[in-house]
Amino acid sequence: MRRKLIAGNWKMNMFKEDGLNLVRQILSHVEGQKLPFDVLVCPPFTLLSDVCHAVNGKVFVGSQDVSVVSEFGAFTGDVSAKMVADIGAEYAIVGHSERRAGRGDTDAIVQEKAFNTIEAGLIPVICVGETLEEREAGKALDIVSAQVRGSLPKNVNGTVVIAYEPVWAIGTGKIPTLEDVAQMHNTIRAVLTEMLGPDTADQMRILYGGSVKPGNAKELLAVSNVDGALIGGASLKADDFWAIAATQL
Ligand code: 13P
């Protein structure tokens, strides 16, 4: 049985005090509870260390990206997966569409980042998803299958997480039909099974992301092979983030 993962991607938001307040409010729901799901928050790099200290292991913490380079060196502005692991985080998002489209992350780069993430002892959340043009052209399943094939590193294991985020659903308030979500998640599971065999593939969690809100979370999270949510905008408000998580209580 896969444990659901409720993950917040804060993107480039939050000064220190607001971020720590948000985390404290999330902790108030988590502390003393035996939750039937995992909670993950992914703050910007500036807050990663403070948030790790604040949560003290009670929720998981992840970065929103890692460097494609794994060793120390002259790479101004980069932060390696090992550095993220060193401050106590457990996860790292790689291949988010905002980095694929806006920062030139190809499948090969995402694969390298995911490889380094696993080598550092972190769990990668590997993001995939089609654009509106690709969906309208009937190519969504092929595009996403190819992204999964191209982005999975060779050291992949059952803890690795895939996040299906249709680009056109991110920040737009639009979501695919539940049938389309089921079809995509089933397809991703089939690709994983073909690549890795059923034992590993069955352990891997496949998240849905893109305009997940308190009002649609329950139905989305009930879809076949949807093992959690990657939440952007609604993860910035503790009440909304927790309302989404609480649909799984
Ligand atoms: P929204 O929830 O704001 O649509 O963002 C989704 C996302 O990109 C999470 O990584």
Coordinates of N, CA, C and O in Angstrom, one line a residue, residues 150-244:
G150 N 13.0 9.5 -20.2 CA 14.2 10.3 -20.4 C 14.7 10.9 -19.1 O 15.8 11.3 -19.0
S151 N 13.8 11.0 -18.0 CA 14.2 11.7 -16.8 C 14.6 10.7 -15.7 O 15.2 11.2 -14.7
L152 N 14.2 9.4 -15.8 CA 14.5 8.5 -14.7 C 16.0 8.2 -14.7 O 16.5 7.7 -15.7
P153 N 16.7 8.3 -13.6 CA 18.1 7.9 -13.6 C 18.3 6.4 -13.4 O 17.4 5.7 -13.0
K154 N 19.5 6.0 -13.6 CA 19.7 4.5 -13.6 C 19.8 4.0 -12.1 O 19.6 2.8 -11.9
N155 N 20.0 4.9 -11.1 CA 20.0 4.5 -9.7 C 18.6 4.6 -9.1 O 18.5 4.6 -7.9
V156 N 17.6 4.7 -9.9 CA 16.2 4.9 -9.4 C 15.8 3.7 -8.4 O 16.3 2.6 -8.6
N157 N 15.0 4.0 -7.4 CA 14.5 2.9 -6.5 C 13.1 3.3 -6.2 O 12.5 4.3 -6.6
G158 N 12.5 2.4 -5.4 CA 11.0 2.5 -5.1 C 10.6 3.8 -4.4 O 9.4 4.1 -4.3
T159 N 11.6 4.5 -3.7 CA 11.2 5.7 -3.0 C 11.0 6.9 -3.9 O 10.4 7.9 -3.5
V160 N 11.5 6.8 -5.1 CA 11.5 7.9 -6.1 C 10.0 8.3 -6.4 O 9.2 7.4 -6.5
V161 N 9.8 9.6 -6.4 CA 8.4 10.1 -6.7 C 8.3 10.8 -8.0 O 9.3 11.5 -8.4
I162 N 7.2 10.5 -8.7 CA 7.0 11.2 -10.0 C 5.8 12.2 -9.7 O 4.9 11.8 -9.0
A163 N 5.9 13.4 -10.3 CA 4.8 14.3 -10.2 C 4.3 14.6 -11.6 O 5.1 15.2 -12.4
Y164 N 3.0 14.3 -11.9 CA 2.4 14.6 -13.1 C 1.8 16.0 -13.0 O 0.8 16.2 -12.2
E165 N 2.3 17.0 -13.7 CA 1.8 18.4 -13.6 C 1.6 18.9 -15.0 O 2.5 19.4 -15.7
P166 N 0.3 18.8 -15.5 CA 0.1 19.4 -16.8 C 0.4 20.9 -16.8 O -0.1 21.6 -15.9
V167 N 1.2 21.4 -17.7 CA 1.7 22.7 -17.6 C 0.5 23.7 -17.6 O 0.5 24.7 -16.9
W168 N -0.5 23.4 -18.4 CA -1.7 24.3 -18.6 C -2.6 24.3 -17.3 O -3.5 25.2 -17.2
A169 N -2.3 23.4 -16.4 CA -3.1 23.4 -15.2 C -2.4 24.1 -14.0 O -3.1 24.4 -13.0
I170 N -1.2 24.5 -14.2 CA -0.4 25.1 -13.1 C -0.8 26.6 -13.0 O -0.6 27.4 -13.9
G171 N -1.3 26.9 -11.8 CA -1.6 28.3 -11.5 C -2.8 28.9 -12.3 O -3.0 30.1 -12.4
T172 N -3.6 28.0 -13.0 CA -4.6 28.5 -13.9 C -6.0 28.3 -13.3 O -7.0 28.8 -13.8
G173 N -6.1 27.4 -12.3 CA -7.5 27.1 -11.8 C -8.1 26.0 -12.7 O -9.2 25.5 -12.4
K174 N -7.5 25.6 -13.8 CA -8.0 24.5 -14.6 C -7.4 23.2 -14.2 O -6.2 23.1 -13.9
I175 N -8.2 22.1 -14.3 CA -7.6 20.8 -14.0 C -8.1 19.8 -15.1 O -9.2 20.1 -15.7
P176 N -7.4 18.8 -15.4 CA -7.9 17.8 -16.4 C -9.2 17.1 -15.8 O -9.4 17.2 -14.6
T177 N -9.9 16.4 -16.7 CA -11.0 15.6 -16.2 C -10.4 14.5 -15.4 O -9.2 14.1 -15.6
L178 N -11.2 13.9 -14.5 CA -10.7 12.8 -13.7 C -10.3 11.6 -14.5 O -9.4 10.9 -14.2
E179 N -11.0 11.5 -15.6 CA -10.7 10.4 -16.6 C -9.3 10.6 -17.2 O -8.5 9.6 -17.3
D180 N -9.0 11.8 -17.5 CA -7.7 12.1 -18.1 C -6.6 11.9 -17.1 O -5.5 11.5 -17.4
V181 N -6.9 12.3 -15.8 CA -5.9 12.1 -14.8 C -5.6 10.6 -14.6 O -4.5 10.2 -14.5
A182 N -6.7 9.8 -14.5 CA -6.6 8.4 -14.4 C -5.8 7.8 -15.5 O -4.9 7.0 -15.3
Q183 N -6.1 8.2 -16.7 CA -5.4 7.6 -17.9 C -3.9 7.9 -17.9 O -3.1 7.1 -18.1
M184 N -3.6 9.2 -17.5 CA -2.2 9.6 -17.4 C -1.5 8.8 -16.3 O -0.4 8.3 -16.5
H185 N -2.1 8.8 -15.2 CA -1.4 8.1 -14.0 C -1.2 6.6 -14.3 O -0.2 6.0 -14.0
N186 N -2.2 6.0 -14.9 CA -2.1 4.6 -15.3 C -1.0 4.4 -16.3 O -0.3 3.4 -16.2
T187 N -0.9 5.3 -17.2 CA 0.1 5.2 -18.3 C 1.5 5.3 -17.7 O 2.4 4.6 -18.0
I188 N 1.6 6.3 -16.7 CA 2.9 6.5 -16.1 C 3.3 5.2 -15.3 O 4.4 4.7 -15.4
R189 N 2.3 4.6 -14.6 CA 2.6 3.4 -13.9 C 3.0 2.3 -14.8 O 3.9 1.5 -14.5
A190 N 2.4 2.2 -16.0 CA 2.7 1.2 -17.0 C 4.2 1.4 -17.5 O 4.9 0.4 -17.6
V191 N 4.5 2.6 -17.7 CA 5.9 2.9 -18.2 C 6.9 2.5 -17.1 O 7.9 1.9 -17.4
L192 N 6.6 2.9 -15.9 CA 7.5 2.5 -14.8 C 7.7 1.0 -14.6 O 8.8 0.5 -14.4
T193 N 6.5 0.3 -14.8 CA 6.6 -1.2 -14.7 C 7.4 -1.8 -15.8 O 8.2 -2.7 -15.6
E194 N 7.2 -1.2 -17.0 CA 8.0 -1.7 -18.1 C 9.5 -1.5 -17.9 O 10.3 -2.3 -18.2
M195 N 9.8 -0.3 -17.4 CA 11.3 0.0 -17.2 C 11.9 -0.7 -16.0 O 13.1 -1.0 -16.1
L196 N 11.1 -0.8 -14.9 CA 11.8 -1.2 -13.6 C 11.3 -2.5 -13.1 O 11.8 -3.0 -12.1
G197 N 10.2 -3.0 -13.7 CA 9.6 -4.2 -13.1 C 8.5 -3.8 -12.1 O 8.6 -2.7 -11.5
P198 N 7.6 -4.8 -11.8 CA 6.5 -4.4 -11.0 C 6.8 -4.1 -9.5 O 6.2 -3.3 -8.9
D199 N 7.9 -4.8 -9.0 CA 8.2 -4.6 -7.6 C 8.5 -3.1 -7.3 O 8.0 -2.5 -6.4
T200 N 9.5 -2.6 -8.1 CA 9.9 -1.2 -7.9 C 8.8 -0.2 -8.3 O 8.4 0.7 -7.6
A201 N 8.2 -0.5 -9.4 CA 7.2 0.4 -10.0 C 6.0 0.5 -9.0 O 5.4 1.6 -8.9
D202 N 5.6 -0.6 -8.4 CA 4.4 -0.5 -7.5 C 4.7 0.3 -6.2 O 3.8 0.8 -5.6
Q203 N 6.0 0.4 -5.8 CA 6.3 1.2 -4.6 C 6.3 2.7 -4.9 O 6.2 3.5 -4.0
M204 N 6.5 3.1 -6.2 CA 6.8 4.5 -6.5 C 5.5 5.3 -6.4 O 4.5 4.9 -7.0
R205 N 5.5 6.5 -5.8 CA 4.4 7.3 -5.7 C 4.3 8.3 -6.9 O 5.3 8.9 -7.3
I206 N 3.1 8.4 -7.5 CA 2.9 9.3 -8.6 C 1.9 10.4 -8.1 O 0.7 10.1 -7.8
L207 N 2.4 11.6 -8.0 CA 1.6 12.7 -7.5 C 0.9 13.4 -8.7 O 1.4 13.4 -9.8
Y208 N -0.2 14.1 -8.4 CA -0.8 15.0 -9.3 C -0.6 16.4 -8.9 O -0.7 16.7 -7.7
G209 N -0.2 17.3 -9.8 CA -0.1 18.7 -9.4 C -0.6 19.6 -10.5 O -0.6 19.2 -11.7
G210 N -1.1 20.8 -10.1 CA -1.8 21.7 -11.0 C -3.1 22.1 -10.5 O -4.1 21.4 -10.7
S211 N -3.2 23.3 -9.9 CA -4.5 23.8 -9.4 C -5.2 22.9 -8.4 O -6.4 22.8 -8.4
V212 N -4.4 22.2 -7.6 CA -5.1 21.4 -6.5 C -5.5 22.4 -5.5 O -4.7 23.2 -5.0
K213 N -6.8 22.3 -5.1 CA -7.4 23.2 -4.1 C -8.2 22.4 -3.1 O -8.5 21.2 -3.4
P214 N -8.6 23.0 -2.0 CA -9.4 22.3 -1.0 C -10.7 21.7 -1.7 O -11.1 20.6 -1.3
G215 N -11.2 22.4 -2.7 CA -12.5 22.0 -3.3 C -12.4 20.8 -4.3 O -13.4 20.2 -4.6
N216 N -11.2 20.6 -4.8 CA -11.1 19.5 -5.8 C -10.1 18.3 -5.3 O -10.0 17.3 -6.0
A217 N -9.5 18.5 -4.1 CA -8.5 17.6 -3.7 C -9.0 16.2 -3.5 O -8.4 15.2 -3.9
K218 N -10.2 16.1 -2.9 CA -10.7 14.8 -2.5 C -10.9 13.9 -3.7 O -10.5 12.8 -3.8
E219 N -11.5 14.5 -4.8 CA -11.8 13.7 -6.0 C -10.5 13.4 -6.7 O -10.4 12.3 -7.2
L220 N -9.6 14.4 -6.8 CA -8.4 14.1 -7.5 C -7.6 13.0 -6.8 O -7.0 12.1 -7.4
L221 N -7.5 13.0 -5.4 CA -6.7 12.1 -4.7 C -7.4 10.7 -4.6 O -6.8 9.8 -4.1
A222 N -8.6 10.6 -5.1 CA -9.3 9.3 -5.1 C -9.1 8.6 -6.4 O -9.5 7.4 -6.6
V223 N -8.5 9.3 -7.4 CA -8.3 8.7 -8.7 C -7.3 7.6 -8.7 O -6.3 7.7 -7.9
S224 N -7.5 6.6 -9.5 CA -6.6 5.4 -9.6 C -5.1 5.9 -9.8 O -4.9 6.7 -10.7
N225 N -4.2 5.4 -9.1 CA -2.8 5.7 -9.2 C -2.4 7.1 -8.9 O -1.3 7.6 -9.2
V226 N -3.3 7.9 -8.2 CA -2.9 9.2 -7.7 C -2.5 9.0 -6.3 O -3.3 8.7 -5.4
D227 N -1.2 9.2 -6.0 CA -0.6 8.8 -4.7 C -0.3 10.1 -3.9 O 0.5 10.0 -2.9
G228 N -0.9 11.2 -4.2 CA -0.6 12.4 -3.5 C -0.7 13.6 -4.4 O -1.1 13.5 -5.6
A229 N -0.4 14.8 -3.8 CA -0.6 16.0 -4.6 C 0.7 16.9 -4.4 O 1.3 16.9 -3.3
L230 N 1.1 17.6 -5.5 CA 2.1 18.6 -5.4 C 1.4 20.0 -5.6 O 0.8 20.2 -6.7
I231 N 1.4 20.7 -4.5 CA 0.5 21.9 -4.4 C 1.3 23.2 -4.5 O 2.3 23.3 -3.7
G232 N 1.0 24.1 -5.4 CA 1.7 25.4 -5.5 C 1.0 26.4 -4.7 O 1.1 26.5 -3.5
G233 N 0.1 27.2 -5.3 CA -0.5 28.4 -4.7 C -1.2 28.1 -3.4 O -1.1 28.8 -2.4
A234 N -1.9 27.0 -3.3 CA -2.7 26.6 -2.1 C -1.8 26.2 -1.0 O -2.3 26.1 0.1
S235 N -0.5 26.0 -1.3 CA 0.4 25.5 -0.2 C 0.9 26.7 0.6 O 1.6 26.6 1.6
L236 N 0.6 27.9 0.1 CA 1.1 29.1 0.8 C 0.2 29.6 1.9 O 0.6 30.5 2.7
K237 N -1.0 29.0 2.0 CA -1.9 29.3 3.1 C -2.1 28.1 3.9 O -2.6 27.1 3.3
A238 N -1.8 28.1 5.2 CA -1.8 26.9 6.0 C -3.2 26.3 6.0 O -3.4 25.1 5.9
D239 N -4.3 27.2 6.0 CA -5.6 26.7 6.0 C -6.0 25.9 4.8 O -6.6 24.8 4.8
D240 N -5.6 26.4 3.6 CA -5.8 25.7 2.4 C -5.0 24.4 2.3 O -5.5 23.4 1.9
F241 N -3.7 24.5 2.6 CA -2.8 23.4 2.5 C -3.4 22.3 3.4 O -3.5 21.1 3.0
W242 N -3.8 22.7 4.6 CA -4.3 21.6 5.6 C -5.6 21.1 5.1 O -6.0 19.9 5.3
A243 N -6.5 22.0 4.6 CA -7.8 21.5 4.1 C -7.6 20.4 3.0 O -8.3 19.4 2.9
I244 N -6.6 20.6 2.2 CA -6.3 19.6 1.2 C -5.8 18.3 1.8 O -6.3 17.2 1.6

